XYZ file of C-alpha atoms in Angstrom:
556
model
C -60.484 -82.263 -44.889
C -59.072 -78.616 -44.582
C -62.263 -77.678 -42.406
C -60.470 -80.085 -39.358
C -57.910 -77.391 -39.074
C -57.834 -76.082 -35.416
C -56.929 -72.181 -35.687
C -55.715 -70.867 -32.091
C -53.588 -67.638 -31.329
C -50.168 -68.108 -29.437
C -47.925 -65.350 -27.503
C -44.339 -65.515 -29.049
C -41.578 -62.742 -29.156
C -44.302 -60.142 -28.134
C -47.030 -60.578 -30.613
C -50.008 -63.043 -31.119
C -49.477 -65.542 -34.074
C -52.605 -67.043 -35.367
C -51.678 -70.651 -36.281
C -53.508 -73.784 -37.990
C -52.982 -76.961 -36.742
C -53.748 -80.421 -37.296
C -52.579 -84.307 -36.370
C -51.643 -86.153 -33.447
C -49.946 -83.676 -31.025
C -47.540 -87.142 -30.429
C -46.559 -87.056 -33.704
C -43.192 -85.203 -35.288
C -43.696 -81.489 -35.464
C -43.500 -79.792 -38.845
C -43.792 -76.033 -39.400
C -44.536 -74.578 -42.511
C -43.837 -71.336 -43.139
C -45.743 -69.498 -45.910
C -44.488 -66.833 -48.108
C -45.785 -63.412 -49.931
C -48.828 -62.935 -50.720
C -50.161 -65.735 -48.689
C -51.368 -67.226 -45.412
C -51.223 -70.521 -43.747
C -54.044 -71.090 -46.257
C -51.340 -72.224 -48.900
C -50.293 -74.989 -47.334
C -53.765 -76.467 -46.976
C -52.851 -79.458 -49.000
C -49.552 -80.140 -47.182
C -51.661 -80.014 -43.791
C -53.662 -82.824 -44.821
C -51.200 -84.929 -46.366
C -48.999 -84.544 -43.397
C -51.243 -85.087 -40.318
C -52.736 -88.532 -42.210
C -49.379 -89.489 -42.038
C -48.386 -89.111 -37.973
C -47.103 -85.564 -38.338
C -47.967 -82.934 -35.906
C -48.129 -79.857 -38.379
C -48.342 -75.998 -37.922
C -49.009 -73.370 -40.082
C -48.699 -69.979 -38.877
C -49.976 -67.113 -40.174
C -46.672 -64.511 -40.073
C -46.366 -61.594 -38.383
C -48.417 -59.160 -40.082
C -50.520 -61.507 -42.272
C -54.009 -63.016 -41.785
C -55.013 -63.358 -38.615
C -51.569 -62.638 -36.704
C -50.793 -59.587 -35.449
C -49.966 -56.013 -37.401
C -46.718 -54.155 -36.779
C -46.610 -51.221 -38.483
C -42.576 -50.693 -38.608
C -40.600 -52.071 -40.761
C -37.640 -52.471 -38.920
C -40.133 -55.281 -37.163
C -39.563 -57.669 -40.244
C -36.168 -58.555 -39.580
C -34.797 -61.862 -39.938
C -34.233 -61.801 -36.388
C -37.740 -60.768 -35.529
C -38.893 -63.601 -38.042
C -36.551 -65.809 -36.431
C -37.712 -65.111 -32.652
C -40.993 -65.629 -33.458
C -40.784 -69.550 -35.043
C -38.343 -70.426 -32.274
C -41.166 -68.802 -29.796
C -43.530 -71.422 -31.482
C -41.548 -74.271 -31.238
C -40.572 -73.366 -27.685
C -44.794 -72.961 -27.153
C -45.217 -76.661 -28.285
C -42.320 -77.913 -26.355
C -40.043 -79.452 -29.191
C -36.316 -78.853 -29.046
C -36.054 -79.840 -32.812
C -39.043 -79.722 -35.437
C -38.878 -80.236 -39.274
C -39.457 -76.983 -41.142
C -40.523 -76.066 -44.819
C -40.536 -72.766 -46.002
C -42.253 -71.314 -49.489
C -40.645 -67.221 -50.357
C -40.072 -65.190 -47.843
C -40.920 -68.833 -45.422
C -38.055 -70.294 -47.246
C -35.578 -67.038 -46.350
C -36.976 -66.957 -42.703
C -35.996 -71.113 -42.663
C -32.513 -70.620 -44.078
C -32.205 -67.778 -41.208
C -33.107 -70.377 -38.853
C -31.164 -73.031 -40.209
C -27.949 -70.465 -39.865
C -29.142 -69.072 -36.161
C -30.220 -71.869 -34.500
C -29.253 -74.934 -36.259
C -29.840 -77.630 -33.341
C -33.641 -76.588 -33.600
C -33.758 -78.177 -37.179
C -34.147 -81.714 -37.519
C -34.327 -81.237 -41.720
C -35.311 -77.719 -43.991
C -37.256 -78.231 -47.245
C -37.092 -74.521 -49.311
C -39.297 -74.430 -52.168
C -38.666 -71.724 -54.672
C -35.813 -69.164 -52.526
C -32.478 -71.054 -52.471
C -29.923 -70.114 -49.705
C -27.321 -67.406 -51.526
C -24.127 -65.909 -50.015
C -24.626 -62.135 -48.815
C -22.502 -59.801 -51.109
C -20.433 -57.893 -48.644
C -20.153 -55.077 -50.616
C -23.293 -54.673 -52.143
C -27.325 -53.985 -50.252
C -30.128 -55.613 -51.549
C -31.394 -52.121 -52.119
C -28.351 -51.124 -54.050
C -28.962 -54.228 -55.939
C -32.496 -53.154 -56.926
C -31.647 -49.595 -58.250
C -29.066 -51.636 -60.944
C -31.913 -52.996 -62.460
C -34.534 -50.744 -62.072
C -37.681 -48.690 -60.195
C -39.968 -51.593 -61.496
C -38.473 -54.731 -59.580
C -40.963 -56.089 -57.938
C -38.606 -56.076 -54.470
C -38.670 -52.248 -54.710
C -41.778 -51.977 -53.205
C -41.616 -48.077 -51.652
C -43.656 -47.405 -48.695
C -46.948 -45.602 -49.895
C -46.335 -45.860 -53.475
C -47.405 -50.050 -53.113
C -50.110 -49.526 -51.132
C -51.738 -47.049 -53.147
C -50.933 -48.810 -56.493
C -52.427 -52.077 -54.815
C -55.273 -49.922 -53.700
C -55.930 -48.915 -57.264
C -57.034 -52.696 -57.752
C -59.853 -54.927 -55.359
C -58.038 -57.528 -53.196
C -59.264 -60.583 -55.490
C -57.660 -58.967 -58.424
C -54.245 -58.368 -56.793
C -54.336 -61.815 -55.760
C -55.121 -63.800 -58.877
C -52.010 -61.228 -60.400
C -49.588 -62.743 -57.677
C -50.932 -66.257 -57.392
C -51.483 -66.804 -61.661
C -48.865 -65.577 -62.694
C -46.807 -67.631 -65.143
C -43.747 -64.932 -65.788
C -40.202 -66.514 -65.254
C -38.342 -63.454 -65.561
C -37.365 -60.958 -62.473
C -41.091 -59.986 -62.564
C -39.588 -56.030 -63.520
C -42.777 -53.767 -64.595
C -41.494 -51.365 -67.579
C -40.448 -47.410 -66.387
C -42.760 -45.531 -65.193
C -45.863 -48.633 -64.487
C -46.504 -50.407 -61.152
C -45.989 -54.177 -60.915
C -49.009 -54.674 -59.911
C -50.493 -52.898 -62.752
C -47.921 -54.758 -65.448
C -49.129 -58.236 -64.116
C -51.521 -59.835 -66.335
C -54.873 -62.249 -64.979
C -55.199 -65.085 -67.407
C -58.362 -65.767 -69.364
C -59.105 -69.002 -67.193
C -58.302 -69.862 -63.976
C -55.721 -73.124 -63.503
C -57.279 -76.406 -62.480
C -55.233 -76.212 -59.345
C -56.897 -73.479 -57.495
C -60.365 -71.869 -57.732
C -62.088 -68.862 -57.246
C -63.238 -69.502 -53.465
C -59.884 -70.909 -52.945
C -59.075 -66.990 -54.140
C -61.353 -65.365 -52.004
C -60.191 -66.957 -48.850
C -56.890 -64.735 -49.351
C -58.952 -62.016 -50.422
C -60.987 -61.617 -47.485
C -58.277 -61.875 -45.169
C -56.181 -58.822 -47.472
C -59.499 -56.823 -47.429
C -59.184 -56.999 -43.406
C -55.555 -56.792 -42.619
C -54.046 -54.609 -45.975
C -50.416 -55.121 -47.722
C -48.897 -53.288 -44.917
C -47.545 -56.008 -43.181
C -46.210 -58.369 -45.900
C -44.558 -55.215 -47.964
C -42.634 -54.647 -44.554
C -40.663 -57.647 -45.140
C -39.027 -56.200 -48.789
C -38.597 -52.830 -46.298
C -36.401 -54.771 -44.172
C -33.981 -56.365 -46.591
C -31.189 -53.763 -45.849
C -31.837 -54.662 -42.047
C -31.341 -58.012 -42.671
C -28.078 -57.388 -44.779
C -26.810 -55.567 -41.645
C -27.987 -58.241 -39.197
C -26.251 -61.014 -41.711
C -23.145 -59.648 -41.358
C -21.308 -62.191 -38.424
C -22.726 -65.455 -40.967
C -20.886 -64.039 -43.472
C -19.154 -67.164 -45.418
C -21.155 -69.409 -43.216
C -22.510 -72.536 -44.531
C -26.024 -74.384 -43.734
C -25.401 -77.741 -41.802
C -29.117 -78.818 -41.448
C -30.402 -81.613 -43.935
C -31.971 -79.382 -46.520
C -34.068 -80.464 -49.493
C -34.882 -77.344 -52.919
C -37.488 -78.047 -54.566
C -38.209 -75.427 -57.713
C -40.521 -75.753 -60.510
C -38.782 -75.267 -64.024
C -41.017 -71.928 -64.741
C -40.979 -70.316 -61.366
C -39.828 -66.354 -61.252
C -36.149 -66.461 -62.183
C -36.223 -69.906 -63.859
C -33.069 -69.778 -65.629
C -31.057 -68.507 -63.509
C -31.942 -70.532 -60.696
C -31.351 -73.659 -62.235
C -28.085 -72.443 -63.419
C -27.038 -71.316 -59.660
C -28.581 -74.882 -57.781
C -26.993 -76.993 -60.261
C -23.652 -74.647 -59.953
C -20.653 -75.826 -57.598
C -21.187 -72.539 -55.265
C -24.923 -73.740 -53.780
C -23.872 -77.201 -52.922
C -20.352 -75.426 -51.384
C -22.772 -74.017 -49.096
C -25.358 -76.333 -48.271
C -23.310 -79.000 -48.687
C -26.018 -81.952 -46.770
C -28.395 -80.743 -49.795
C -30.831 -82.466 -52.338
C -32.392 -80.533 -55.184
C -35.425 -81.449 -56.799
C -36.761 -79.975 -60.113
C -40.353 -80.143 -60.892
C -41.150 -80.025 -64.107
C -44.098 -77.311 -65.469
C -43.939 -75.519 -61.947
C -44.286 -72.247 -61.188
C -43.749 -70.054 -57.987
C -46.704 -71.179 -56.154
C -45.599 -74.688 -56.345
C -47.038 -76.314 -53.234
C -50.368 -75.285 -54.732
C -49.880 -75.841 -57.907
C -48.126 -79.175 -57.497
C -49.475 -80.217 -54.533
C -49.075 -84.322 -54.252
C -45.514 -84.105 -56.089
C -44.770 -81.699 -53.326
C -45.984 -83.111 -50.426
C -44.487 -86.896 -51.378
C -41.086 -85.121 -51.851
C -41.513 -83.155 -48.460
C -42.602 -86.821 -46.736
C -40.157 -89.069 -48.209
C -37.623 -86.591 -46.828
C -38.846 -86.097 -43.712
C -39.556 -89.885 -43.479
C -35.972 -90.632 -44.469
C -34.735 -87.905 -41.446
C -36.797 -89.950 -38.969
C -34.496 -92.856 -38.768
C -31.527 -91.001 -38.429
C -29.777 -89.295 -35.419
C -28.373 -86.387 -37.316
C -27.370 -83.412 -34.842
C -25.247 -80.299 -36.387
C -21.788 -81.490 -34.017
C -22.038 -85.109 -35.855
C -22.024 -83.007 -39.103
C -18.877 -80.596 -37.907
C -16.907 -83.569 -37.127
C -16.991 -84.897 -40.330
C -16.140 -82.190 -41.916
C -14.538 -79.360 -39.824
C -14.270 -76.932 -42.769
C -18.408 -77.023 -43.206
C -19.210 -73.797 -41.388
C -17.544 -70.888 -40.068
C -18.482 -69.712 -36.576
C -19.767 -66.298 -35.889
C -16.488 -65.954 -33.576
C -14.192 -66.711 -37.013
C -16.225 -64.001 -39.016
C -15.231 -61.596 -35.307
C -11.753 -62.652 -35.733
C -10.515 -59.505 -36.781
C -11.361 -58.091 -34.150
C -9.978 -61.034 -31.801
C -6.677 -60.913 -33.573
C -6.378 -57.087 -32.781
C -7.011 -57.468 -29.185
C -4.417 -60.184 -28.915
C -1.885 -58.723 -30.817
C -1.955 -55.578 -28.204
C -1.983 -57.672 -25.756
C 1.115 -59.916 -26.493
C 2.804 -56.816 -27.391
C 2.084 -54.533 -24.135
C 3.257 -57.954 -22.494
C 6.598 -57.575 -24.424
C 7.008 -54.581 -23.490
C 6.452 -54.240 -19.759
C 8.528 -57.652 -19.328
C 11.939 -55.641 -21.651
C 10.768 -53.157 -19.469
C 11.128 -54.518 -16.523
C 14.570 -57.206 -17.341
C 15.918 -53.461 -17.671
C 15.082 -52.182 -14.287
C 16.005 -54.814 -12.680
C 20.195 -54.661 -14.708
C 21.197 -51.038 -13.726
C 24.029 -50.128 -16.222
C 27.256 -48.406 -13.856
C 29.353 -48.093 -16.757
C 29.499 -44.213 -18.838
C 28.333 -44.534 -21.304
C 29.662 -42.608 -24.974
C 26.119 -40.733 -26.168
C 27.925 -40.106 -29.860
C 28.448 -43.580 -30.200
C 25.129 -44.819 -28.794
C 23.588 -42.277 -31.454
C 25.521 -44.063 -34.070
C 24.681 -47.825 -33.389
C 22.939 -49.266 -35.889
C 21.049 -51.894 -33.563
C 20.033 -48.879 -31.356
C 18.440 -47.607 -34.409
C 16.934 -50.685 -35.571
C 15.528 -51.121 -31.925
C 14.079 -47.407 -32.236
C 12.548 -47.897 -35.478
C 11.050 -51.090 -34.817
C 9.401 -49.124 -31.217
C 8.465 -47.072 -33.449
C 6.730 -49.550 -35.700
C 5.143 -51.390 -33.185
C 3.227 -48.284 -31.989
C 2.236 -47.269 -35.381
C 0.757 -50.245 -35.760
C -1.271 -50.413 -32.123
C -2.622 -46.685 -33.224
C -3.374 -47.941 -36.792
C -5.671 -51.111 -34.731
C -7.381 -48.678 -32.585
C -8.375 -46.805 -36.102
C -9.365 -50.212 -36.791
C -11.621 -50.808 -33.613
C -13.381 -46.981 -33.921
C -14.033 -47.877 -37.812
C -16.109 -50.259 -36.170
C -18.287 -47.699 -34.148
C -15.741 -48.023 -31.024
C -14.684 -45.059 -29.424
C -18.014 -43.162 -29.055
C -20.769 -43.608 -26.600
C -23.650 -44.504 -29.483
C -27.220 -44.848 -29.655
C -28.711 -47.836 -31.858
C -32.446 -48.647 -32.747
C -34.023 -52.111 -32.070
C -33.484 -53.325 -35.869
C -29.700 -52.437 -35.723
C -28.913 -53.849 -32.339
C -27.999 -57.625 -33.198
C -25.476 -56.871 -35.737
C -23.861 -54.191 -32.898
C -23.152 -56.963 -30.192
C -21.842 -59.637 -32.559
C -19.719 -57.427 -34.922
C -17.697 -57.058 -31.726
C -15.753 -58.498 -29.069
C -16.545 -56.785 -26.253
C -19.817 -54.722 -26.052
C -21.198 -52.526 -23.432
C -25.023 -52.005 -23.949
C -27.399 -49.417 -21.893
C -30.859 -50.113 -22.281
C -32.530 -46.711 -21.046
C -35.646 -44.959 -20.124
C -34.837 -40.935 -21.512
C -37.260 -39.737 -18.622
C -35.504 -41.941 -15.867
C -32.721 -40.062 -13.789
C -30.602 -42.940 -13.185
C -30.499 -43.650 -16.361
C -29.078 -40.151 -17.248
C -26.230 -40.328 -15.004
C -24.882 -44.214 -16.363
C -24.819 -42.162 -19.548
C -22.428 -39.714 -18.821
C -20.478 -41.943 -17.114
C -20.336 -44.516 -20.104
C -19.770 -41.645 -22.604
C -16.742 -40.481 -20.219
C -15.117 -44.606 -20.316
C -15.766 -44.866 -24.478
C -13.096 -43.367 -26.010
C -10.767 -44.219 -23.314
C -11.201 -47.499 -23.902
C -11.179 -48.413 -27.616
C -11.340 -52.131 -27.891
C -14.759 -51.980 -26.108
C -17.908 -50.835 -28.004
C -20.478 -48.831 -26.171
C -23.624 -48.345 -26.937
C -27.594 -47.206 -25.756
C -31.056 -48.719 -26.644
C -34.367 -47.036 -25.794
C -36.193 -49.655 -23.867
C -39.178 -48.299 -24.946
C -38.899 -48.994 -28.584
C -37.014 -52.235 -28.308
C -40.006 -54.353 -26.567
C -38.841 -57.621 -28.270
C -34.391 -57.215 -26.889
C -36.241 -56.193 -23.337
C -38.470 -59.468 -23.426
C -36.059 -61.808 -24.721
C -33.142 -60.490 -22.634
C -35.689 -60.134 -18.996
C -35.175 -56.664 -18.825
C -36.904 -55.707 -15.555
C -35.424 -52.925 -13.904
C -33.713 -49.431 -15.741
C -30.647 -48.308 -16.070
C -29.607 -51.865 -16.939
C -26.257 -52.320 -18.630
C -25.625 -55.936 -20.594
C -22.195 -56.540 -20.890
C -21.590 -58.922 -24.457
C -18.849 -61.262 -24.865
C -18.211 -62.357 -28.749
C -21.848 -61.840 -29.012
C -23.465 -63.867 -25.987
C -25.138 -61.597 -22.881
C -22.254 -62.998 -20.301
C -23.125 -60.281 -17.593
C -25.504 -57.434 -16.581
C -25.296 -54.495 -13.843
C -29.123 -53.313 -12.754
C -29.532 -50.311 -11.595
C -27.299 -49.168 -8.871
C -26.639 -52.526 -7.529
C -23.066 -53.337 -8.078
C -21.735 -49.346 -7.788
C -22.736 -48.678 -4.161
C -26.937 -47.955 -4.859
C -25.757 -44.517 -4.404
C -26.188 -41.596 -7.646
C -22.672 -40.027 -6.517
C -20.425 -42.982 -7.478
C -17.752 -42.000 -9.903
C -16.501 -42.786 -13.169
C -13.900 -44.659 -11.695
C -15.587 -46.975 -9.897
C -17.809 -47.660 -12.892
C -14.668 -48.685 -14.817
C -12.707 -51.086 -12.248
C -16.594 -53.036 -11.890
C -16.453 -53.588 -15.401
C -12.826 -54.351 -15.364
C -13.406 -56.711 -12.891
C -15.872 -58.247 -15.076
C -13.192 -58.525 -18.144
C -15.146 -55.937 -20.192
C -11.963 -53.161 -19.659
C -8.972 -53.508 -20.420
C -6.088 -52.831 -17.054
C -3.960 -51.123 -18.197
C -5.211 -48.152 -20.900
C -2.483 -45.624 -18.890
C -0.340 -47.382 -20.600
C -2.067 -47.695 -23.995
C -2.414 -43.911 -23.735
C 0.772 -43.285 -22.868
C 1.977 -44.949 -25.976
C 0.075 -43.437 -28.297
C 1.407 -40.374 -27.039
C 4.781 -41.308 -27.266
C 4.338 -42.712 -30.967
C 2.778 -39.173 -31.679
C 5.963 -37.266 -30.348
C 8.276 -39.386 -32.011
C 6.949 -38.468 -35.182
C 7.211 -34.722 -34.336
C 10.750 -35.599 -33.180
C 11.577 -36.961 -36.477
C 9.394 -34.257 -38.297
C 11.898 -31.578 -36.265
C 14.948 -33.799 -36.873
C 14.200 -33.734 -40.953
C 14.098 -29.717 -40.674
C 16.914 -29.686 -38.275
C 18.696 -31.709 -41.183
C 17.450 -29.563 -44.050
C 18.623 -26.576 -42.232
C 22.194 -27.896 -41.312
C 22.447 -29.049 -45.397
C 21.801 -25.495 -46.462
């Protein structure tokens, strides 16, 4: 039945995908999403199942596996890249929502989808990877070196690949895919994990040696390369993760696990803990009993009934993630709530620069005639109180603008492709250049922006060389350099191209740069008066520096 698979290539985020489909185009999409070491090959008997049943279903082959295209970088196997590239597909085939499933590293990239771009989701089946919290304090890599140089994860560039080498592609295959281990899969100090993987004496009933040598053939062509990448990314991806911290998944999601997959125990102890079902709370977890990792292989009609009966059930229902959120308006947290610390500081200098100019101003406007005593002003005890507390408040407006340049304010900075979505959305207000180093233009819009940074603290400015960010220029129609993208909590709100909007002249000044993009609401007014006051907090504490001494001197 397999052999009625059509195979066709489609264009998404920048890169060909080589995908399998079959069924009624009519017919409900589903995308399955493979994971390491595989290709759309392993969900051969889902395909079938499916399409006899009215589904539409695609199978891609990932970025960098089988017959999809190679990127050699690894800061090209980012969630976000993985991300960009399903919603390209279901953008090629015209669906606003499709049902996913996702096996490994296809169950991580549907969680990421499920948290990015949840009203694209109609219902998420994850076999084997459940959806955990990201430790704030604590990179996957980091996480690796506590256990040791043999987790299979820590897979260092060259070192794999040459330890895979050692070994024909069938061989490393049948390790992966045969494997019965339920531990971590760590290999012992100083031996590969490839090498500490054993190949049992007969192969299962559920797969057989051609089945094998499909995957073979297609490693033999393409290498490890590619699917390594994705472990090589996992401190990207911790970066990128940052704004969903705390968030939950919304989308209809059914785990399915078998009870001898990698990591047995301590799955089961985590799905069937309070803290999963916290965070996935529309969830439904299904144990399968003698699985392993390879599950939808392995266990290939439980699976696919469980994945129809859910999908079947989803069907008849008019779910949508804002039906969800009004039942329960605790279930996620926005990506503007994890911001809010930022937020809060901009409002709170706000309100209080407000405060000020209006005491300011009631004072102007009352012109005291009377003399006044300067002894006993020096000895009121309110005038004090009213000093201390100025000099509180602008203690603690320095102390936020620490705050904002702890966050990569302040400084005129340049950031690769891989680290640019975690930029834009860790902020409230972000200035980006995307620039051409050989292009003139683009030369003077740096010095300019590098002049406005630190003179304006609450914004974050920053550079991207458009030449190494190919998938930020195609997905944000980057057609003409220098071309600044001005980012409100996160979203592209604005843009300035090229010359346009300061005169199409190269002699325009700094100044005009800064009242266009205070015009746009991406300056603050009035940073005279900001500076002003930190300068003013900064004498007052050498006048009270040279008031202690003063003090000490008069004592002695």
């Amino acid at each position: 039945m397999t052999n009625l698979v059509r195979e066709k290539k489609i264009k998404t985020n920048g890169i060909w995908l080589n995908v399998a489909e079959k069924g009624d185009d009519g017919g409900p999409l589903v995308l399955l999403l493979h994971g390491f070491p595989e290709t759309w090959f392993s969900w051969r008997h889902q395909i079938d199942f499916l399409s006899s049943h009215g589904y539409h279903v695609v199978a891609p082959d990932l970025r960098g596996y089988g017959d999809s295209d190679f990127v050699p970088r690894h800061e090209s196997y980012t969630v976000s890249h993985l991300v960009a590239d399903v919603i390209g597909l279901l953008d090629h085939y015209g669906t606003a929502q499709a049902f996913v499933a996702g096996h490994d590293w296809g169950s991580v990239i549907g969680w990421s989808l499920c948290l990015f771009r949840p009203d694209r989701v109609k219902g998420f089946i994850s076999l084997s990877v459940p959806y955990s919290p990201r430790d704030p304090n604590l990179k996957p890599s980091e996480f690796s070196k506590t256990i040791g140089d043999g987790l299979y994860t820590s897979l260092k560039p060259g070192r794999a690949e040459a330890a895979f080498a050692k070994h024909d592609c069938k061989t490393v295959m049948k390790k992966f895919l045969l494997t019965t281990r339920t531990d971590f899969m760590v290999a012992p100090p100083g031996t590969e994990i490839i090498d500490d993987l054993e190949i049992p004496s007969k192969i299962p009933e559920w797969i057989n040696e051609e089945e094998i040598q499909v995957y073979a053939d297609k490693f033999q062509k393409t290498g490890f390369t590619g699917p390594l990448n994705y472990y090589r990314a996992m401190d990207l991806n911790w970066e990128i993760m940052a704004p969903w911290q705390g968030s939950k998944i919304v989308v209809p999601t059914k785990f399915i696990f078998g009870d001898k997959d990698i990591g047995a125990n301590e799955t089961m102890e985590y799905v069937k803990g309070d803290m999963f079902k916290s965070i996935v709370p529309n969830l439904e977890v299904v144990v399968i009993e003698d699985g392993h990792h390879f599950i939808q292989q392995e266990k290939s009609k439980q699976v696919s009934e469980e994945i129809i009966s859910f999908f079947n059930k989803l069907r008849s229902t008019d779910f949508s993630c804002s039906d969800f959120l009004k039942m329960d308006p605790d279930a996620v947290k926005s990506t503007l709530s994890n911001l809010a610390f930022g937020n809060v500081l901009a409002a709170a200098a706000r309100d209080y620069k407000k405060e000020v100019l209006a005491n300011e101003k009631a004072q102007s406007s009352n012109p005291v005639n009377e003399e006044v005593d300067l002894d006993e002003l020096m000895d009121d005890p309110e005038l004090e109180k009213l000093h201390a507390d100025r000099i509180a408040a602008l203690k603690r407006e320095v102390e936020k603008r620490e705050a904002f340049k702890r966050q990569g304010h302040g400084e005129f900075r340049e950031v690769s492709e891989g680290d640019f979505l975690g930029e834009v959305t860790r902020s409230e207000k972000v200035i980006c250049h995307f620039y051409h180093k050989e292009f003139y233009r683009c030369k003077i819009m740096d010095k300019h922006l590098k002049t406005l940074a630190p003179r304006h603290v609450d914004t974050k400015f920053i550079k991207v060389d458009a030449e190494n960010a190919p998938f930020f220029v195609t997905k944000l129609a980057i057609k003409t350099l220098p071309c600044v993208l001005l980012f409100s909590k996160g979203i592209a709100v604005d843009r300035l191209v090229g010359f346009q909007d300061l005169g199409t002249k190269d002699d325009f000044t700094t100044t005009k740069l800064e009242n266009v993009l205070i015009r746009k609401g991406m300056l603050s007014k009035k940073k005279k008066e900001e500076d002003d006051e930190d300068a003013e907090y900064q004498e007052s504490i050498r006048r009270s520096v040279r008031s202690s001494e003063n003090l000490d001197s008069d004592s002695d």
